[in-house]
Short mmCIF file of C-alpha atoms in Angstrom, two decimals:
data_model
loop_
_atom_site.label_atom_id
_atom_site.label_comp_id
_atom_site.label_asym_id
_atom_site.label_seq_id
_atom_site.Cartn_x
_atom_site.Cartn_y
_atom_site.Cartn_z
CA MET A 1 6.31 -35.62 38.29
CA ALA A 2 9.70 -35.40 39.91
CA GLY A 3 12.58 -36.10 37.55
CA LEU A 4 10.33 -37.12 34.63
CA GLU A 5 11.05 -35.39 31.33
CA PHE A 6 9.03 -35.35 28.16
CA ASN A 7 10.77 -37.58 25.64
CA PHE A 8 9.90 -40.46 23.34
CA GLY A 9 10.68 -43.24 25.79
CA ASN A 10 8.82 -41.65 28.68
CA ALA A 11 5.86 -40.87 26.40
CA ILE A 12 5.46 -44.54 25.45
CA SER A 13 5.87 -45.84 29.00
CA HIS A 14 4.15 -43.05 30.91
CA TYR A 15 1.22 -45.31 31.84
CA SER A 16 3.60 -47.15 34.19
CA LYS A 17 4.94 -43.99 35.87
CA THR A 18 1.81 -42.25 37.01
CA GLY A 19 2.23 -42.75 40.75
CA GLY A 20 -0.68 -43.60 43.00
CA PRO A 21 -2.07 -46.92 44.26
CA ARG A 22 -1.06 -50.08 42.42
CA GLY A 23 -3.40 -52.17 40.32
CA PHE A 24 -5.02 -49.39 38.31
CA LEU A 25 -4.45 -50.85 34.84
CA TRP A 26 -5.93 -54.31 35.42
CA LYS A 27 -8.90 -52.88 37.33
CA TYR A 28 -9.52 -50.32 34.58
CA ALA A 29 -9.26 -52.99 31.87
CA LEU A 30 -11.47 -55.50 33.69
CA VAL A 31 -14.28 -53.06 34.49
CA PHE A 32 -14.05 -51.48 31.04
CA GLY A 33 -14.29 -54.94 29.48
CA LEU A 34 -17.33 -55.84 31.57
CA VAL A 35 -19.06 -52.53 30.80
CA THR A 36 -18.28 -52.88 27.09
CA LEU A 37 -19.69 -56.40 27.15
CA ALA A 38 -22.84 -55.14 28.88
CA VAL A 39 -23.29 -52.31 26.36
CA GLN A 40 -22.81 -54.75 23.48
CA ALA A 41 -25.35 -57.10 25.07
CA VAL A 42 -27.89 -54.26 25.22
CA ALA A 43 -27.14 -53.41 21.58
CA ILE A 44 -27.70 -57.03 20.54
CA TRP A 45 -30.91 -57.15 22.57
CA LEU A 46 -32.21 -53.99 20.88
CA GLN A 47 -31.34 -55.35 17.43
CA TRP A 48 -32.03 -59.03 18.13
CA PRO A 49 -34.63 -59.45 15.34
CA ILE A 50 -31.99 -58.80 12.67
CA TYR A 51 -29.51 -61.18 14.32
CA GLU A 52 -32.21 -63.80 14.67
CA MET A 53 -33.04 -63.47 11.00
CA TYR A 54 -29.40 -63.95 9.97
CA LEU A 55 -29.13 -67.02 12.20
CA ARG A 56 -32.29 -68.41 10.62
CA MET A 57 -30.89 -67.70 7.18
CA ILE A 58 -27.71 -69.62 8.05
CA THR A 59 -29.58 -72.62 9.40
CA GLU A 60 -31.82 -72.65 6.31
CA GLY A 61 -28.87 -72.87 3.92
CA GLY A 62 -27.65 -69.27 3.66
CA ASP A 63 -29.81 -68.22 0.69
CA ILE A 64 -29.62 -64.46 1.04
CA GLU A 65 -31.74 -63.72 -2.05
CA SER A 66 -34.84 -65.33 -0.57
CA HIS A 67 -34.41 -63.17 2.54
CA ALA A 68 -33.42 -59.93 0.78
CA SER A 69 -36.73 -58.12 1.19
CA GLU A 70 -37.03 -59.17 4.81
CA ILE A 71 -33.44 -58.07 5.50
CA ASN A 72 -34.08 -54.61 4.00
CA ARG A 73 -37.32 -54.19 5.94
CA MET A 74 -35.83 -55.41 9.20
CA SER A 75 -32.65 -53.37 8.83
CA ALA A 76 -34.61 -50.14 8.44
CA THR A 77 -36.72 -50.92 11.51
CA VAL A 78 -34.08 -52.35 13.82
CA GLY A 79 -31.27 -50.04 12.70
CA PHE A 80 -33.07 -47.10 14.32
CA ARG A 81 -33.04 -48.96 17.64
CA GLY A 82 -29.26 -49.01 17.50
CA LEU A 83 -29.28 -45.24 18.05
CA TRP A 84 -30.73 -45.85 21.51
CA ILE A 85 -27.40 -47.27 22.60
CA MET A 86 -25.56 -44.00 21.91
CA PRO A 87 -26.30 -42.44 25.34
CA LEU A 88 -24.83 -45.52 27.02
CA GLY A 89 -21.73 -45.29 24.84
CA ILE A 90 -21.27 -41.59 25.63
CA LEU A 91 -21.81 -42.16 29.35
CA SER A 92 -19.29 -45.01 29.31
CA TRP A 93 -16.71 -42.82 27.58
CA VAL A 94 -16.96 -39.88 29.98
CA VAL A 95 -16.77 -41.96 33.18
CA PHE A 96 -13.80 -44.01 31.99
CA GLU A 97 -12.03 -40.97 30.56
CA GLY A 98 -12.52 -39.27 33.91
CA ALA A 99 -10.91 -42.22 35.72
CA ASN A 100 -8.20 -42.35 33.05
CA GLN A 101 -7.16 -38.71 33.37
CA ARG A 102 -7.46 -38.55 37.16
CA ARG A 103 -4.92 -41.36 37.27
CA TYR A 104 -2.52 -39.49 35.03
CA MET A 105 -2.97 -36.02 36.48
CA ARG A 106 -3.63 -36.74 40.17
CA GLY A 107 -2.31 -40.26 40.71
CA ASP A 108 -5.76 -41.48 41.83
CA GLY A 109 -6.64 -45.12 42.23
CA PHE A 110 -9.29 -46.65 40.01
CA SER A 111 -12.82 -45.38 40.57
CA LEU A 112 -15.76 -44.47 38.38
CA ARG A 113 -17.92 -41.49 39.13
CA LEU A 114 -20.24 -39.04 37.42
CA GLY A 115 -19.31 -35.57 38.54
CA ALA A 116 -17.87 -32.24 37.47
CA ASP A 117 -14.86 -33.80 35.73
CA GLU A 118 -17.15 -35.93 33.60
CA GLY A 119 -19.38 -32.99 32.72
CA ARG A 120 -16.40 -30.97 31.52
CA LEU A 121 -15.01 -33.96 29.60
CA PHE A 122 -18.37 -34.30 27.85
CA ILE A 123 -17.94 -30.78 26.47
CA VAL A 124 -14.38 -31.63 25.41
CA GLY A 125 -15.78 -34.70 23.64
CA LEU A 126 -18.31 -32.55 21.78
CA ILE A 127 -15.52 -30.26 20.57
CA TRP A 128 -13.56 -33.31 19.39
CA PHE A 129 -16.66 -34.54 17.55
CA ALA A 130 -17.02 -31.21 15.74
CA LEU A 131 -13.31 -31.29 14.89
CA PHE A 132 -13.61 -34.82 13.49
CA ILE A 133 -16.46 -33.67 11.24
CA GLY A 134 -14.21 -30.89 9.94
CA LEU A 135 -11.35 -33.35 9.36
CA TYR A 136 -13.73 -35.70 7.55
CA ILE A 137 -14.77 -32.90 5.21
CA GLY A 138 -11.08 -32.13 4.67
CA LEU A 139 -10.45 -35.80 3.85
CA ILE A 140 -13.14 -35.75 1.17
CA ILE A 141 -11.60 -32.64 -0.36
CA ALA A 142 -8.09 -34.13 -0.23
CA MET A 143 -9.27 -37.28 -1.99
CA PHE A 144 -11.60 -36.06 -4.69
CA VAL A 145 -10.54 -32.57 -5.74
CA PRO A 146 -7.21 -33.73 -7.30
CA LEU A 147 -8.99 -36.64 -8.97
CA LEU A 148 -11.74 -34.43 -10.41
CA ILE A 149 -9.14 -31.99 -11.73
CA GLY A 150 -7.26 -34.89 -13.34
CA VAL A 151 -10.42 -36.25 -14.98
CA ALA A 152 -11.18 -32.81 -16.38
CA LEU A 153 -7.74 -32.80 -18.03
CA GLY A 154 -8.37 -36.05 -19.91
CA GLN A 155 -6.88 -39.55 -19.80
CA ALA A 156 -3.32 -38.49 -18.99
CA GLY A 157 -4.62 -36.01 -16.45
CA ALA A 158 -6.62 -38.73 -14.71
CA MET A 159 -3.42 -40.63 -13.98
CA ILE A 160 -1.75 -37.50 -12.64
CA GLY A 161 -4.85 -36.71 -10.62
CA ALA A 162 -4.82 -40.19 -9.05
CA ILE A 163 -1.16 -39.82 -8.06
CA VAL A 164 -1.78 -36.35 -6.62
CA MET A 165 -4.81 -37.73 -4.75
CA ILE A 166 -2.70 -40.47 -3.12
CA LEU A 167 0.01 -37.99 -2.17
CA SER A 168 -2.52 -35.51 -0.81
CA LEU A 169 -4.16 -38.31 1.17
CA PHE A 170 -0.87 -39.20 2.86
CA GLY A 171 -0.23 -35.52 3.48
CA PHE A 172 -3.67 -35.06 4.96
CA VAL A 173 -3.22 -38.03 7.31
CA ALA A 174 0.12 -36.61 8.51
CA VAL A 175 -1.38 -33.16 9.11
CA ALA A 176 -4.47 -34.62 10.82
CA LEU A 177 -2.31 -36.71 13.15
CA TRP A 178 -0.18 -33.67 13.99
CA ILE A 179 -3.25 -31.55 14.73
CA ALA A 180 -4.72 -34.34 16.85
CA ALA A 181 -1.43 -34.65 18.75
CA ARG A 182 -1.26 -30.90 19.39
CA LEU A 183 -4.79 -30.95 20.82
CA SER A 184 -4.49 -34.35 22.51
CA ALA A 185 -3.77 -32.93 25.97
CA ALA A 186 -7.22 -31.29 26.14
CA ALA A 187 -8.79 -33.95 28.39
CA ALA A 188 -5.74 -34.10 30.66
CA LEU A 189 -5.66 -30.31 31.01
CA THR A 190 -9.40 -30.21 31.69
CA VAL A 191 -9.05 -32.66 34.57
CA ARG A 192 -5.79 -31.06 35.77
CA ASP A 193 -7.17 -27.51 35.96
CA GLN A 194 -10.78 -28.48 36.72
CA GLU A 195 -11.88 -26.16 33.93
CA ILE A 196 -12.68 -26.82 30.30
CA ARG A 197 -9.41 -26.70 28.40
CA PHE A 198 -9.19 -27.56 24.74
CA PHE A 199 -7.22 -25.18 22.57
CA GLU A 200 -4.87 -24.53 25.49
CA SER A 201 -3.43 -27.92 24.55
CA TRP A 202 -1.85 -26.27 21.50
CA LYS A 203 0.50 -24.28 23.72
CA VAL A 204 1.24 -27.16 26.10
CA THR A 205 2.23 -29.53 23.27
CA LYS A 206 4.42 -27.02 21.43
CA GLY A 207 7.50 -28.85 20.22
CA LYS A 208 6.02 -32.18 21.33
CA GLY A 209 3.56 -32.94 18.52
CA TRP A 210 5.69 -35.28 16.41
CA THR A 211 6.97 -37.08 19.52
CA ILE A 212 3.36 -37.78 20.50
CA VAL A 213 2.56 -38.96 16.97
CA GLY A 214 5.59 -41.26 16.98
CA ALA A 215 4.59 -42.72 20.35
CA TRP A 216 1.06 -43.31 19.06
CA ILE A 217 2.37 -45.11 15.98
CA VAL A 218 4.63 -47.41 18.01
CA LEU A 219 1.87 -48.20 20.52
CA PHE A 220 -0.61 -48.78 17.70
CA LEU A 221 1.75 -51.20 15.94
CA ILE A 222 2.25 -53.11 19.20
CA ILE A 223 -1.49 -53.40 19.82
CA MET A 224 -2.08 -54.46 16.22
CA VAL A 225 0.36 -57.34 16.67
CA VAL A 226 -1.47 -58.35 19.85
CA PHE A 227 -4.84 -58.17 18.10
CA VAL A 228 -3.60 -60.25 15.16
CA ILE A 229 -2.38 -62.92 17.56
CA LEU A 230 -5.70 -62.92 19.43
CA TYR A 231 -7.74 -63.14 16.23
CA LEU A 232 -5.54 -65.99 14.97
CA ILE A 233 -6.18 -67.78 18.25
CA ALA A 234 -9.92 -67.17 17.83
CA ALA A 235 -9.82 -68.46 14.24
CA ALA A 236 -7.84 -71.58 15.22
CA LEU A 237 -10.19 -72.21 18.12
CA GLY A 238 -13.27 -71.78 15.93
CA PHE A 239 -12.03 -74.08 13.19
CA GLY A 240 -10.90 -76.59 15.82
CA ILE A 241 -14.35 -76.69 17.40
CA LEU A 242 -16.05 -77.00 14.01
CA GLY A 243 -13.62 -79.70 12.93
CA ALA A 244 -14.43 -81.71 16.04
CA GLN A 245 -18.20 -81.30 15.60
CA VAL A 246 -18.54 -81.60 11.82
CA PRO A 247 -17.12 -84.72 10.12
CA GLY A 248 -15.43 -84.10 6.79
CA LEU A 249 -15.17 -80.33 7.26
CA PHE A 250 -11.54 -80.06 6.19
CA GLU A 251 -11.95 -82.64 3.43
CA GLY A 252 -14.59 -80.51 1.74
CA ASN A 253 -17.47 -82.97 2.06
CA ALA A 254 -19.15 -81.68 5.21
CA ASP A 255 -22.93 -81.59 5.45
CA GLU A 256 -24.21 -77.97 5.24
CA ALA A 257 -26.90 -78.59 7.83
CA ALA A 258 -24.29 -79.92 10.27
CA VAL A 259 -22.08 -76.86 9.68
CA SER A 260 -25.01 -74.48 10.25
CA ALA A 261 -26.02 -76.30 13.42
CA ALA A 262 -22.45 -76.23 14.74
CA ILE A 263 -21.99 -72.51 13.99
CA THR A 264 -25.14 -71.56 15.90
CA SER A 265 -24.47 -73.82 18.90
CA PRO A 266 -23.31 -72.52 22.33
CA ALA A 267 -20.40 -74.97 22.18
CA PHE A 268 -19.03 -72.92 19.26
CA TRP A 269 -19.74 -69.41 20.49
CA GLY A 270 -18.98 -69.90 24.18
CA PRO A 271 -15.18 -70.33 23.89
CA LEU A 272 -14.99 -67.63 21.21
CA LEU A 273 -16.80 -65.16 23.45
CA LEU A 274 -14.14 -65.73 26.10
CA VAL A 275 -11.43 -64.87 23.57
CA PHE A 276 -13.28 -61.75 22.44
CA PHE A 277 -13.81 -60.70 26.05
CA PHE A 278 -10.03 -60.83 26.43
CA VAL A 279 -9.87 -58.64 23.31
CA PHE A 280 -12.07 -56.12 25.16
CA LEU A 281 -9.63 -56.20 28.09
CA VAL A 282 -6.65 -55.54 25.83
CA GLN A 283 -8.56 -52.76 24.06
CA ALA A 284 -9.34 -51.16 27.43
CA ALA A 285 -5.72 -51.30 28.55
CA PHE A 286 -4.66 -49.79 25.24
CA GLN A 287 -7.14 -46.94 25.67
CA HIS A 288 -5.43 -46.00 28.92
CA ILE A 289 -1.88 -46.56 27.68
CA ILE A 290 -2.24 -44.49 24.49
CA SER A 291 -3.44 -41.52 26.57
CA GLY A 292 -0.04 -41.46 28.26
CA PRO A 293 1.94 -39.31 25.81
CA ALA A 294 -0.55 -36.43 25.90
CA ALA A 295 -0.94 -36.71 29.66
CA LEU A 296 2.85 -36.53 30.03
CA ALA A 297 2.84 -33.33 27.99
CA ALA A 298 0.31 -31.88 30.43
CA ARG A 299 2.24 -33.16 33.47
CA THR A 300 5.51 -31.62 32.26
CA ASP A 301 3.97 -28.26 31.36
CA ASP A 302 6.48 -25.64 32.48
CA ASP A 303 3.71 -23.23 33.41
CA TRP A 304 1.97 -25.67 35.76
CA ALA A 305 2.97 -25.67 39.40
CA GLY A 306 1.13 -28.90 40.31
CA ALA A 307 2.23 -31.21 43.07
CA ASP A 308 4.75 -33.90 42.13
CA LEU A 309 3.63 -37.52 42.19
CA ALA A 310 6.03 -40.29 42.91
CA GLY A 311 6.06 -44.04 42.44
CA GLU A 312 5.00 -46.52 39.83
CA PHE A 313 2.27 -49.09 39.59
CA VAL A 314 2.04 -52.51 38.02
#
């Protein structure tokens, strides 16, 4: 991209400097939100018996002990159905990641497709999955080995082991974030070069890893503030609806049956679902925005002679 350098400020704001037709972000967020809502609806439909049982338990007074055996039996049966939703989740990821990276690397407008880019991104996703398993194993080692050594040394050693475990945990998180940052351009490179690129990201992000991590942290803190505000709005809305429907709720003398009926009514869930749908939209926008730092690293690769893109979108 002409005149665009890789630095902290550009990494954070790269989503707004991709070039191409305007309106990508809101279209991406809206369609992503609708697809996420549809996938969640299918998941609820597949596991509806367990949800129905919990609703019945609430309306009958919330006695979980009398429903314990039924919950265990139903969870084992219905939980397996939840695995059926995985193909939909994977399909959703590859098509949106394809649209995401085509915007960054080619300046395309918003469109969803299932083609060669998506097939290559699926392989990249599998490599990430294997890497996450390795990192998870490393996390277990980082947490428990120091603690086990400390326990073996006695009471004083247990305290030392706990301290070492905490320090090693922080160290592991820092290293894991750095590794993730160094490999984070894999999807962008795969779409850019139209070939599977994963470990090539290590070279492209040389000297840029901690800048990418810093950008991620800042963006994550911003989105966390937004989420907290949205959840506070949802909580205030929920309590407001219940307070209007259930006399004596805030005085502590509300009727349990009235509370149960209000919680399970469409008048309670309808407005909250609108708020949570907006949460999906924000989550979708964040998914695109946080890809920006790695995509900028791929766009500013000195060894890439790609065409420059100009312009911004809103």
